[in-house]
Amino acid sequence: MRAALARITASQRFRDSPQIAAFLTYVVERTLAGKAEQIKGYTIAVEAFGRDASFDPNSQSIVRTEAARLRQELARYYAEPGRDDPIRIELPRGRYVPVFVRRAVPDCDVTPDRDAAAEPATAPVPPAPPAVVTPPPVSAPPAARRRFQIAPAWFVVLAFVGYGLFDAAVLHGWTPWRPTASSAGPAAGTARRHRDEPWITVAPVTTVGPGAGLSLSPAGLRHKLTDALSRFEDIVVVAAEPAAPETGLVDPAAGVDYVLVPTLVRLGDRTILRLRLLGLPNRLVVWADEFPVEAENDGPDGPFRRIVLEVTSALLQPFGVIPAAERRKRGDRPPAAYDCVLDAAEVARYFDPERRERTRACLEQAIQDDPGFAYGHVLLARLHFRDYVFGFAEADILERSLALTRRAVELAPTSARAHYTLMHIQVARGHVARGLAHGDTALELNPYDVRVLMQVGGQLVAAGQVERGLALLRQARRSTVSNPLPLTWSMFLAAFLTHDLAGMATSVDQMPGAYDFNALARALFLAASGDLASARAVLAPLKARRSPWTEQPRALFARFIPAPGIVERLADSLDRIMVEGAEETATIR
């Protein structure tokens, strides 16, 4: 079973989507360990995705969303590279406990019925709990529905028929709107030839059921979704306008790649926001999710803020739905500047010197070919800054990073990622107040970007503003299914500073990549737990090859932690671990 899991997670599609790989790994390992009864939406969110203990599976749908993506990716895997795998791993609908099915080999040319073949071929697995069926949201009792009582039952039927007709209209190109022509004019087309980043538009919001538009104004919701998406640097949002009914879904000349289709549905006393992402030109449903509107109420935007954070995280984070879909297209189109964006995300998560050099060359060439490529300037600056943080470059690289980022701000003054990159660089140069001001600007420019939340939150923690920084980090953790290193390290640091052993353990287990940085965190956690011997064992390989992180930890920590007290506390803890004669029972504080 584990060999089957390893084949799946090693495939390109699952490497491009580490969050669903983590989902699959978690449920398979739990099942094989005989703990299938522990597999719930809550435990998946907390243990596989790293959400905090306040996660509410009833109002936050991220586990359901990722389960749907996982089922789709498993189907694609077994249709292509895994078609000959001897054992299939499946995730039945309505459940999170996987089943293992041996591939049936037919005795003749006639393909056996799948259901008939699957039953005897099912591999034994530890017993799973009975599936929990969520009751339907309609308040009428089952018996009443079977008698087809007119008032409640037909109301719901008509609502779903209306939604189905709308669905058919969208899928078959009957929707009466198209992108504004001016939004995809010659200037935009020229930029697209250089960069080829994905283009997206938001369809008009439809409502199903009386009162569906009361919790959220349809026009206001569409405006807010368009506004939120337009704040991101790595996509182009195409404005849309009403058009005659005979027009198609999207004018092909506009070059739109994706359409986000929102629907507000009233079911009983609840309003649900249903969102679907359609990929063009084939109009396949790339992603779908739903959000209970009334359950969200967290700030001046009311139900909107939490919803849009989850949506943008699912769609636009480095290994989200859209980047994963774009990675799969790379072999079908000529190389473009957007490929550098995808490569930069890979480098940030999985450090590989060869890939790093290839990405650097790609970004430099893209900027040379297109001097107006603001986000390319940001990514190259971040590449240099990471080299400095990890000890691969010296302080002079910061001046190069500073020049690139300032140019990015000139080209795109509203780029939140340019501003948080300036934050990091200025803090590293010793201008802490100036740097943190850029962090505040980034938060104002795009409060819907999980990367902004985690980068600014992490810098605040490193500057000693632990409470404020941790609040931002927790927002990011709640809204993302992946665990990028900046988030996991910053959560670890906050836990270290507040003596939160459980938080330290969770963050250490979720750190991606094989950085020396991660080994330090694990050693610090073990020492804080009182296990100095294991902490030394973790650091032994670093000491043997004289890693800079064990040779000069103070100097390296000071490169990105501006608070001297925090640097000393971390370095002093490492010193105690590495002193051979220390008491084994001592606890690092």
Coordinates of C-alpha atoms in Angstrom, one line a residue:
M1 CA 0.0 0.0 0.0
R2 CA 2.8 2.4 0.8
A3 CA 4.5 1.6 -2.5
A4 CA 1.2 2.6 -4.2
L5 CA 1.2 5.8 -2.2
A6 CA 4.8 6.5 -3.1
R7 CA 4.2 6.1 -6.8
I8 CA 1.3 8.6 -6.6
T9 CA 3.1 11.2 -4.6
A10 CA 6.2 11.0 -6.8
S11 CA 4.1 11.7 -9.9
Q12 CA 4.4 15.2 -11.5
R13 CA 0.8 16.1 -10.8
F14 CA 1.1 15.4 -7.1
R15 CA 4.5 17.1 -6.9
D16 CA 2.9 20.2 -8.3
S17 CA 0.2 20.0 -5.6
P18 CA 1.9 19.2 -2.3
Q19 CA -1.3 20.0 -0.3
I20 CA -3.3 17.2 -1.8
A21 CA -0.2 14.9 -1.6
A22 CA -0.2 15.7 2.1
F23 CA -3.9 14.9 2.3
L24 CA -3.5 11.6 0.6
T25 CA -0.4 10.6 2.7
Y26 CA -2.2 11.5 5.9
V27 CA -5.3 9.5 5.3
V28 CA -3.4 6.5 3.9
E29 CA -1.0 6.4 6.8
R30 CA -3.7 6.7 9.4
T31 CA -5.7 3.9 7.8
L32 CA -2.7 1.6 7.6
A33 CA -1.9 2.3 11.2
G34 CA -5.4 1.1 12.1
K35 CA -6.6 4.5 13.1
A36 CA -9.2 5.1 10.4
E37 CA -11.7 6.2 13.0
Q38 CA -9.5 9.3 13.6
I39 CA -9.9 10.5 10.1
K40 CA -12.3 13.4 10.3
G41 CA -12.5 16.8 8.6
Y42 CA -11.1 18.4 11.7
T43 CA -8.1 16.1 12.2
I44 CA -7.2 16.4 8.5
A45 CA -7.3 20.2 8.7
V46 CA -5.3 20.3 11.9
E47 CA -2.8 17.5 11.4
A48 CA -2.4 17.4 7.7
F49 CA -2.9 21.0 6.7
G50 CA -1.6 22.6 9.9
R51 CA -4.7 24.6 10.9
D52 CA -4.9 25.6 14.5
A53 CA -7.2 24.0 17.0
S54 CA -9.9 26.7 16.4
F55 CA -10.7 25.2 13.0
D56 CA -14.4 24.8 12.4
P57 CA -15.2 22.1 9.8
N58 CA -18.8 23.2 9.6
S59 CA -18.1 26.8 8.5
Q60 CA -14.7 26.3 6.8
S61 CA -14.9 24.1 3.7
I62 CA -11.2 23.7 2.9
V63 CA -11.1 20.0 3.6
R64 CA -14.1 19.3 1.4
T65 CA -12.5 21.3 -1.4
E66 CA -9.2 19.5 -1.2
A67 CA -11.0 16.1 -1.0
A68 CA -12.7 17.0 -4.3
R69 CA -9.4 18.0 -5.8
L70 CA -7.8 14.8 -4.5
R71 CA -10.5 12.6 -6.1
Q72 CA -10.0 14.5 -9.4
E73 CA -6.3 14.1 -9.3
L74 CA -6.4 10.4 -8.5
A75 CA -8.8 9.9 -11.4
R76 CA -6.3 11.7 -13.7
Y77 CA -3.4 9.8 -12.3
Y78 CA -5.0 6.4 -12.9
A79 CA -6.0 7.5 -16.4
E80 CA -2.4 8.3 -17.3
P81 CA 0.8 7.4 -15.5
G82 CA -0.8 5.1 -13.0
R83 CA -3.0 3.1 -15.4
D84 CA -1.0 -0.1 -14.8
D85 CA -0.5 0.3 -11.1
P86 CA -1.3 -3.0 -9.4
I87 CA -3.1 -1.3 -6.5
R88 CA -5.4 1.7 -6.8
I89 CA -6.1 4.1 -3.9
E90 CA -9.5 5.6 -4.0
L91 CA -11.3 8.1 -1.8
P92 CA -15.1 7.4 -1.9
R93 CA -17.4 10.3 -2.1
G94 CA -18.7 11.4 1.2
R95 CA -15.8 9.8 3.1
Y96 CA -12.2 10.6 3.9
V97 CA -11.1 7.0 4.6
P98 CA -9.4 5.6 1.5
V99 CA -9.9 2.1 0.1
F100 CA -7.4 0.0 -1.7
V101 CA -8.4 -1.9 -4.8
R102 CA -6.3 -4.4 -6.7
R103 CA -6.3 -3.9 -10.5
A104 CA -8.4 -6.6 -12.0
V105 CA -6.8 -8.3 -15.0
P106 CA -9.5 -9.5 -17.5
D107 CA -9.3 -13.0 -18.8
C108 CA -10.7 -12.0 -22.2
D109 CA -11.0 -8.9 -24.3
V110 CA -14.3 -7.9 -22.7
T111 CA -13.8 -5.3 -20.0
P112 CA -15.4 -6.5 -16.8
D113 CA -17.9 -4.4 -14.9
R114 CA -15.9 -2.2 -12.5
D115 CA -18.2 -2.7 -9.6
A116 CA -18.2 -6.5 -10.0
A117 CA -14.4 -6.6 -10.3
A118 CA -13.7 -4.2 -7.5
E119 CA -15.5 -6.1 -4.7
P120 CA -13.4 -9.3 -4.6
A121 CA -10.2 -7.4 -5.4
T122 CA -10.5 -5.0 -2.5
A123 CA -7.3 -5.3 -0.3
P124 CA -7.9 -5.7 3.4
V125 CA -7.6 -2.5 5.3
P126 CA -8.0 -1.7 9.0
P127 CA -11.7 -1.3 9.9
A128 CA -13.2 2.1 9.2
P129 CA -16.0 3.8 11.0
P130 CA -19.4 3.9 9.3
A131 CA -19.7 6.8 7.0
V132 CA -21.4 9.8 8.6
V133 CA -24.1 11.1 6.3
T134 CA -24.7 14.9 6.7
P135 CA -28.4 15.6 6.7
P136 CA -29.8 17.7 3.9
P137 CA -30.2 21.3 4.6
V138 CA -33.9 21.3 3.8
S139 CA -35.9 21.3 7.0
A140 CA -38.8 19.1 5.8
P141 CA -38.7 15.5 7.3
P142 CA -37.8 12.6 4.9
A143 CA -41.4 11.2 5.0
A144 CA -42.8 14.5 4.0
R145 CA -40.4 14.7 1.1
R146 CA -41.4 11.2 -0.1
R147 CA -45.0 12.4 -0.2
F148 CA -44.0 15.4 -2.3
Q149 CA -45.6 18.0 -0.1
I150 CA -46.1 20.9 -2.4
A151 CA -44.9 24.0 -0.5
P152 CA -41.4 23.1 0.8
A153 CA -40.5 20.3 -1.6
W154 CA -41.3 21.8 -4.9
F155 CA -39.8 25.1 -3.8
V156 CA -36.4 23.3 -3.3
V157 CA -36.8 21.3 -6.5
L158 CA -37.5 24.5 -8.5
A159 CA -34.5 26.1 -6.9
F160 CA -32.2 23.4 -8.0
V161 CA -33.8 23.2 -11.5
G162 CA -33.1 26.9 -11.8
Y163 CA -29.5 26.4 -10.7
G164 CA -29.2 23.5 -13.1
L165 CA -30.4 25.6 -16.0
F166 CA -28.0 28.3 -15.0
D167 CA -25.2 25.6 -14.9
A168 CA -26.1 24.5 -18.4
A169 CA -26.2 28.1 -19.6
V170 CA -22.7 28.7 -18.4
L171 CA -21.2 25.4 -19.6
H172 CA -22.8 25.7 -23.1
G173 CA -22.0 29.3 -23.6
W174 CA -25.4 30.9 -23.2
T175 CA -24.4 33.3 -20.5
P176 CA -25.3 36.9 -21.6
W177 CA -22.0 38.6 -20.9
R178 CA -18.5 38.9 -22.2
P179 CA -15.2 40.6 -21.2
T180 CA -15.0 44.3 -21.8
A181 CA -13.2 44.7 -25.1
S182 CA -11.0 47.5 -23.8
S183 CA -9.6 45.3 -21.1
A184 CA -8.0 43.0 -23.6
G185 CA -6.8 45.4 -26.2
P186 CA -3.5 45.6 -28.1
A187 CA -1.4 46.7 -25.1
A188 CA -2.6 43.8 -23.0
G189 CA -2.0 41.4 -25.9
T190 CA 1.6 42.6 -26.3
A191 CA 2.3 42.0 -22.6
R192 CA 0.7 38.6 -22.8
R193 CA 3.1 37.5 -25.6
H194 CA 5.9 38.3 -23.2
R195 CA 4.6 36.7 -20.0
D196 CA 1.6 34.4 -20.7
E197 CA 0.3 34.6 -17.2
P198 CA -3.2 33.3 -16.8
W199 CA -6.2 35.6 -17.4
I200 CA -9.4 35.3 -15.4
T201 CA -12.8 37.0 -15.3
V202 CA -15.7 36.9 -12.9
A203 CA -19.1 36.1 -14.2
P204 CA -22.2 37.9 -13.0
V205 CA -23.6 36.5 -9.7
T206 CA -26.8 34.6 -10.1
T207 CA -29.2 33.9 -7.3
V208 CA -31.4 30.8 -6.6
G209 CA -34.3 31.0 -4.2
P210 CA -36.0 34.1 -2.7
G211 CA -33.8 36.1 -0.4
A212 CA -30.6 34.6 -1.7
G213 CA -29.2 38.0 -2.5
L214 CA -30.0 39.6 0.9
S215 CA -26.9 38.4 2.9
L216 CA -24.6 39.5 0.1
S217 CA -25.5 41.9 -2.7
P218 CA -24.9 40.0 -6.0
A219 CA -23.5 43.2 -7.7
G220 CA -21.4 44.0 -4.7
L221 CA -20.1 40.4 -4.4
R222 CA -19.0 40.4 -8.0
H223 CA -17.3 43.7 -7.6
K224 CA -15.5 42.6 -4.5
L225 CA -14.3 39.3 -6.1
T226 CA -13.0 41.2 -9.1
D227 CA -11.3 43.7 -6.9
A228 CA -9.7 41.1 -4.7
L229 CA -8.4 39.0 -7.6
S230 CA -7.0 42.2 -9.3
R231 CA -4.7 42.8 -6.3
F232 CA -2.6 39.7 -7.2
E233 CA 0.5 40.1 -9.3
D234 CA 0.6 36.8 -11.1
I235 CA -2.7 36.9 -12.9
V236 CA -4.6 39.3 -15.2
V237 CA -8.2 40.1 -14.3
V238 CA -10.3 40.9 -17.3
A239 CA -13.3 43.1 -16.6
A240 CA -16.7 41.9 -17.9
E241 CA -19.8 43.8 -19.0
P242 CA -23.4 42.7 -19.8
A243 CA -23.9 41.8 -23.5
A244 CA -26.7 40.6 -25.7
P245 CA -28.1 37.1 -24.9
E246 CA -26.9 35.7 -28.1
T247 CA -23.2 36.2 -27.3
G248 CA -21.1 33.4 -26.1
L249 CA -19.6 32.7 -22.7
V250 CA -16.4 34.6 -23.5
D251 CA -15.2 36.3 -26.6
P252 CA -12.4 34.1 -27.9
A253 CA -10.4 37.2 -28.9
A254 CA -10.2 38.2 -25.2
G255 CA -7.9 35.3 -24.5
V256 CA -9.4 34.5 -21.1
D257 CA -8.2 31.3 -19.5
Y258 CA -10.5 31.0 -16.5
V259 CA -14.0 32.1 -15.5
L260 CA -15.0 32.3 -11.9
V261 CA -18.8 31.6 -11.7
P262 CA -20.5 32.7 -8.4
T263 CA -24.0 31.6 -7.4
L264 CA -25.9 32.6 -4.2
V265 CA -28.3 29.8 -3.2
R266 CA -31.0 30.1 -0.5
L267 CA -31.7 26.7 1.2
G268 CA -34.1 26.9 4.0
D269 CA -32.8 29.6 6.4
R270 CA -29.2 29.4 5.0
T271 CA -27.5 31.2 2.2
I272 CA -24.7 29.4 0.4
L273 CA -22.1 30.9 -1.9
R274 CA -21.2 28.4 -4.6
L275 CA -18.1 29.1 -6.7
R276 CA -16.8 27.3 -9.7
L277 CA -13.8 27.9 -11.8
L278 CA -14.2 27.0 -15.4
G279 CA -11.1 26.4 -17.6
L280 CA -11.4 27.7 -21.2
P281 CA -11.7 26.9 -24.0
N282 CA -12.9 23.4 -23.0
R283 CA -15.1 24.8 -20.2
L284 CA -14.2 22.1 -17.8
V285 CA -14.9 22.6 -14.1
V286 CA -11.4 23.0 -12.7
W287 CA -12.4 23.8 -9.1
A288 CA -15.6 24.1 -7.1
D289 CA -16.5 24.9 -3.5
E290 CA -19.3 26.4 -1.4
F291 CA -19.3 28.7 1.6
P292 CA -22.0 29.3 4.2
V293 CA -22.6 33.0 4.2
E294 CA -24.2 33.6 7.6
A295 CA -21.5 31.7 9.4
E296 CA -18.9 34.3 8.3
N297 CA -18.8 37.6 10.3
D298 CA -15.3 38.9 10.9
G299 CA -14.8 42.5 10.2
P300 CA -16.1 45.5 8.1
D301 CA -16.5 43.3 5.1
G302 CA -18.8 41.0 7.0
P303 CA -19.1 37.6 5.3
F304 CA -16.6 38.5 2.5
R305 CA -13.2 38.6 4.1
R306 CA -12.8 35.0 5.3
I307 CA -14.4 33.7 2.1
V308 CA -12.1 35.5 -0.3
L309 CA -9.0 34.5 1.8
E310 CA -9.9 30.9 1.3
V311 CA -10.8 31.3 -2.4
T312 CA -7.6 33.2 -3.3
S313 CA -5.5 30.7 -1.3
A314 CA -7.1 27.8 -3.0
L315 CA -6.7 29.3 -6.5
L316 CA -3.6 31.5 -6.5
Q317 CA -1.1 30.4 -3.9
P318 CA 2.1 28.9 -5.5
F319 CA 0.8 25.4 -5.5
G320 CA -2.9 26.3 -5.8
V321 CA -5.4 25.3 -8.4
I322 CA -4.4 27.7 -11.1
P323 CA -0.6 27.4 -10.9
A324 CA -1.0 23.6 -10.8
A325 CA -3.2 23.8 -14.0
E326 CA -0.7 26.1 -15.6
R327 CA 2.2 23.8 -14.9
R328 CA 0.4 21.0 -16.7
K329 CA 0.1 23.2 -19.8
R330 CA 3.9 23.9 -20.0
G331 CA 4.5 21.2 -22.6
D332 CA 1.7 22.5 -24.8
R333 CA 3.0 26.1 -25.3
P334 CA 6.2 27.9 -26.0
P335 CA 8.3 29.0 -23.0
A336 CA 7.2 32.3 -21.6
A337 CA 8.0 34.6 -18.7
Y338 CA 5.3 33.1 -16.6
D339 CA 7.3 29.9 -16.5
C340 CA 9.8 31.8 -14.4
V341 CA 7.1 32.5 -11.9
L342 CA 6.2 28.8 -11.6
D343 CA 9.9 27.9 -11.3
A344 CA 10.5 30.5 -8.6
A345 CA 7.7 28.9 -6.5
E346 CA 9.4 25.5 -6.9
V347 CA 12.8 27.0 -5.8
A348 CA 11.2 28.6 -2.7
R349 CA 9.8 25.3 -1.6
Y350 CA 12.3 22.7 -2.7
F351 CA 15.8 24.1 -2.8
D352 CA 17.8 22.7 -5.7
P353 CA 21.0 24.5 -6.8
E354 CA 20.6 23.6 -10.4
R355 CA 16.9 24.7 -10.4
R356 CA 17.9 27.8 -8.6
E357 CA 20.4 28.8 -11.2
R358 CA 18.0 28.0 -14.0
T359 CA 15.3 30.1 -12.4
R360 CA 17.7 33.0 -11.9
A361 CA 18.8 32.9 -15.5
C362 CA 15.1 32.7 -16.6
L363 CA 14.1 35.8 -14.5
E364 CA 17.1 37.8 -15.7
Q365 CA 16.3 37.0 -19.3
A366 CA 12.6 37.8 -18.8
I367 CA 13.4 41.2 -17.4
Q368 CA 15.9 41.9 -20.2
D369 CA 13.2 41.0 -22.8
D370 CA 10.5 42.9 -20.9
P371 CA 11.8 45.7 -18.7
G372 CA 8.3 46.4 -17.5
F373 CA 7.9 43.0 -15.9
A374 CA 7.4 44.2 -12.4
Y375 CA 6.7 40.9 -10.8
G376 CA 9.8 39.4 -12.4
H377 CA 11.9 42.1 -10.6
V378 CA 10.2 41.1 -7.3
L379 CA 10.9 37.4 -7.8
L380 CA 14.6 38.0 -8.7
A381 CA 15.0 40.2 -5.7
R382 CA 13.5 37.6 -3.5
L383 CA 15.8 34.9 -5.0
H384 CA 18.8 37.1 -4.0
F385 CA 17.4 37.8 -0.6
R386 CA 16.9 34.1 0.2
D387 CA 20.5 33.4 -0.9
Y388 CA 21.5 36.0 1.7
V389 CA 19.3 34.6 4.5
F390 CA 20.5 31.0 4.0
G391 CA 24.1 32.0 3.9
F392 CA 24.7 31.5 0.1
A393 CA 25.6 35.2 -0.5
E394 CA 27.0 38.1 1.4
A395 CA 25.5 41.5 2.3
D396 CA 26.4 43.1 -1.0
I397 CA 23.6 41.1 -2.7
L398 CA 21.1 43.2 -0.7
E399 CA 21.9 46.3 -2.8
R400 CA 21.1 44.4 -5.9
S401 CA 17.9 43.2 -4.3
L402 CA 17.0 46.7 -3.2
A403 CA 17.5 48.1 -6.7
L404 CA 15.3 45.4 -8.2
T405 CA 12.5 45.9 -5.7
R406 CA 12.5 49.7 -5.9
R407 CA 12.2 49.4 -9.7
A408 CA 9.3 46.9 -9.2
V409 CA 7.5 49.5 -7.0
E410 CA 8.1 52.2 -9.7
L411 CA 6.5 49.8 -12.3
A412 CA 3.7 48.6 -10.0
P413 CA 3.1 50.9 -7.1
T414 CA 0.2 48.8 -5.9
S415 CA 2.2 45.5 -5.7
A416 CA 1.9 44.2 -2.2
R417 CA 4.6 41.6 -2.8
A418 CA 7.0 44.3 -3.9
H419 CA 6.4 46.1 -0.7
Y420 CA 6.8 43.1 1.6
T421 CA 10.0 42.3 -0.2
L422 CA 11.2 45.9 0.5
M423 CA 10.3 45.2 4.1
H424 CA 12.6 42.2 4.3
I425 CA 15.5 44.0 2.5
Q426 CA 15.3 47.2 4.6
V427 CA 15.1 45.2 7.8
A428 CA 18.1 43.2 6.8
R429 CA 20.0 46.4 6.0
G430 CA 19.2 47.7 9.5
H431 CA 16.3 50.0 8.7
V432 CA 13.8 48.2 10.8
A433 CA 11.1 51.0 11.2
R434 CA 11.3 51.8 7.5
G435 CA 11.0 48.1 6.6
L436 CA 8.0 47.5 8.9
A437 CA 6.3 50.5 7.3
H438 CA 6.5 48.7 3.9
G439 CA 4.9 45.7 5.6
D440 CA 2.0 47.8 6.7
T441 CA 1.7 49.1 3.1
A442 CA 1.6 45.5 1.8
L443 CA -1.2 44.6 4.2
E444 CA -3.2 47.6 3.0
L445 CA -2.6 46.8 -0.7
N446 CA -3.7 43.2 -0.5
P447 CA -5.2 41.9 2.7
Y448 CA -6.5 38.9 0.8
D449 CA -3.0 37.4 0.0
V450 CA -1.9 34.7 2.4
R451 CA 1.7 35.3 1.4
V452 CA 1.4 38.9 2.6
L453 CA -0.1 37.8 5.9
M454 CA 2.6 35.2 6.5
Q455 CA 5.6 37.4 5.4
V456 CA 4.5 40.5 7.3
G457 CA 3.4 38.4 10.3
G458 CA 6.7 36.5 10.3
Q459 CA 8.7 39.7 10.2
L460 CA 6.8 41.2 13.1
V461 CA 7.5 38.1 15.2
A462 CA 11.2 38.4 14.3
A463 CA 11.1 42.0 15.3
G464 CA 9.7 41.2 18.7
Q465 CA 6.1 42.1 18.0
V466 CA 5.0 38.5 18.7
E467 CA 1.3 39.0 19.5
R468 CA 0.6 41.2 16.4
G469 CA 2.6 38.9 14.1
L470 CA 1.1 35.7 15.4
A471 CA -2.4 37.1 14.7
L472 CA -1.5 37.5 11.1
L473 CA 0.2 34.1 10.9
R474 CA -2.9 32.4 12.3
Q475 CA -5.0 34.1 9.7
A476 CA -2.6 32.7 7.0
R477 CA -2.6 29.3 8.6
R478 CA -6.4 29.1 8.7
S479 CA -6.7 30.1 5.0
T480 CA -4.0 27.9 3.4
V481 CA -3.8 24.2 2.8
S482 CA 0.0 24.2 2.1
N483 CA 2.7 24.9 4.6
P484 CA 5.4 27.1 3.0
L485 CA 8.6 27.5 4.9
P486 CA 8.2 31.2 5.8
L487 CA 4.9 30.3 7.5
T488 CA 6.1 27.1 9.3
W489 CA 9.3 28.8 10.5
S490 CA 7.6 31.9 11.7
M491 CA 5.0 29.8 13.5
F492 CA 7.8 27.8 15.1
L493 CA 9.6 31.0 16.2
A494 CA 6.5 32.4 17.8
A495 CA 5.9 29.1 19.6
F496 CA 9.6 29.0 20.7
L497 CA 9.3 32.5 22.1
T498 CA 6.1 31.7 24.0
H499 CA 7.2 28.3 25.3
D500 CA 4.5 26.5 23.2
L501 CA 5.9 23.0 22.8
A502 CA 2.8 21.7 20.9
G503 CA 3.1 24.6 18.5
M504 CA 6.8 24.0 18.0
A505 CA 6.2 20.3 17.3
T506 CA 3.5 21.0 14.7
S507 CA 5.6 23.5 12.9
V508 CA 8.7 21.4 12.8
D509 CA 6.8 18.4 11.3
Q510 CA 5.4 20.6 8.6
M511 CA 8.6 22.4 7.4
P512 CA 9.1 21.6 3.7
G513 CA 12.4 20.9 2.1
A514 CA 15.8 19.7 3.5
Y515 CA 17.3 23.0 4.7
D516 CA 19.8 23.2 7.5
F517 CA 17.4 25.8 8.8
N518 CA 14.8 23.0 9.4
A519 CA 17.3 20.8 11.3
L520 CA 18.0 23.7 13.7
A521 CA 14.3 24.1 14.4
R522 CA 14.0 20.4 15.1
A523 CA 17.0 20.4 17.4
L524 CA 15.6 23.4 19.3
F525 CA 12.3 21.7 19.8
L526 CA 13.9 18.5 21.1
A527 CA 16.1 20.5 23.5
A528 CA 13.1 22.5 24.7
S529 CA 11.4 19.1 25.4
G530 CA 14.4 18.0 27.5
D531 CA 15.9 15.6 25.0
L532 CA 19.4 17.0 24.5
A533 CA 20.8 13.7 23.2
S534 CA 18.3 13.6 20.3
A535 CA 18.9 17.3 19.6
R536 CA 22.6 16.7 19.3
A537 CA 22.0 13.8 17.0
V538 CA 20.0 16.1 14.7
L539 CA 22.8 18.7 14.6
A540 CA 25.6 16.1 14.2
P541 CA 25.5 16.0 10.3
L542 CA 25.6 19.8 10.2
K543 CA 28.6 19.9 12.5
A544 CA 30.4 17.2 10.6
R545 CA 30.3 19.3 7.4
R546 CA 30.8 22.5 9.3
S547 CA 27.5 24.1 8.3
P548 CA 27.4 27.9 8.8
W549 CA 24.3 27.4 10.9
T550 CA 26.3 25.5 13.5
E551 CA 29.5 27.5 13.0
Q552 CA 28.1 31.0 13.2
P553 CA 24.4 30.9 14.1
R554 CA 24.3 34.4 15.6
A555 CA 25.5 36.0 12.4
L556 CA 23.0 34.1 10.2
F557 CA 20.0 34.6 12.6
A558 CA 20.9 38.3 12.6
R559 CA 20.4 38.5 8.9
F560 CA 16.7 38.3 9.2
I561 CA 15.9 38.7 12.9
P562 CA 16.3 42.3 13.9
A563 CA 15.7 41.8 17.6
P564 CA 19.0 41.1 19.3
G565 CA 17.3 39.5 22.3
I566 CA 15.7 36.9 20.0
V567 CA 19.0 36.2 18.2
E568 CA 20.8 35.6 21.5
R569 CA 18.0 33.4 22.8
L570 CA 18.1 31.1 19.7
A571 CA 21.9 31.1 19.5
D572 CA 22.3 30.4 23.3
S573 CA 20.0 27.5 23.0
L574 CA 22.0 26.0 20.2
D575 CA 25.2 26.6 22.2
R576 CA 23.8 24.5 25.0
I577 CA 22.9 21.7 22.7
M578 CA 26.3 21.5 21.2
V579 CA 28.3 21.6 24.4
E580 CA 29.3 18.0 24.9
G581 CA 29.3 18.0 28.7
A582 CA 25.8 19.5 29.2
E583 CA 23.3 17.8 31.5
E584 CA 21.1 15.5 29.4
T585 CA 18.1 16.5 31.5
A586 CA 18.6 20.2 31.0
T587 CA 15.8 22.1 29.3
I588 CA 16.5 24.9 26.8
R589 CA 14.4 27.9 27.6

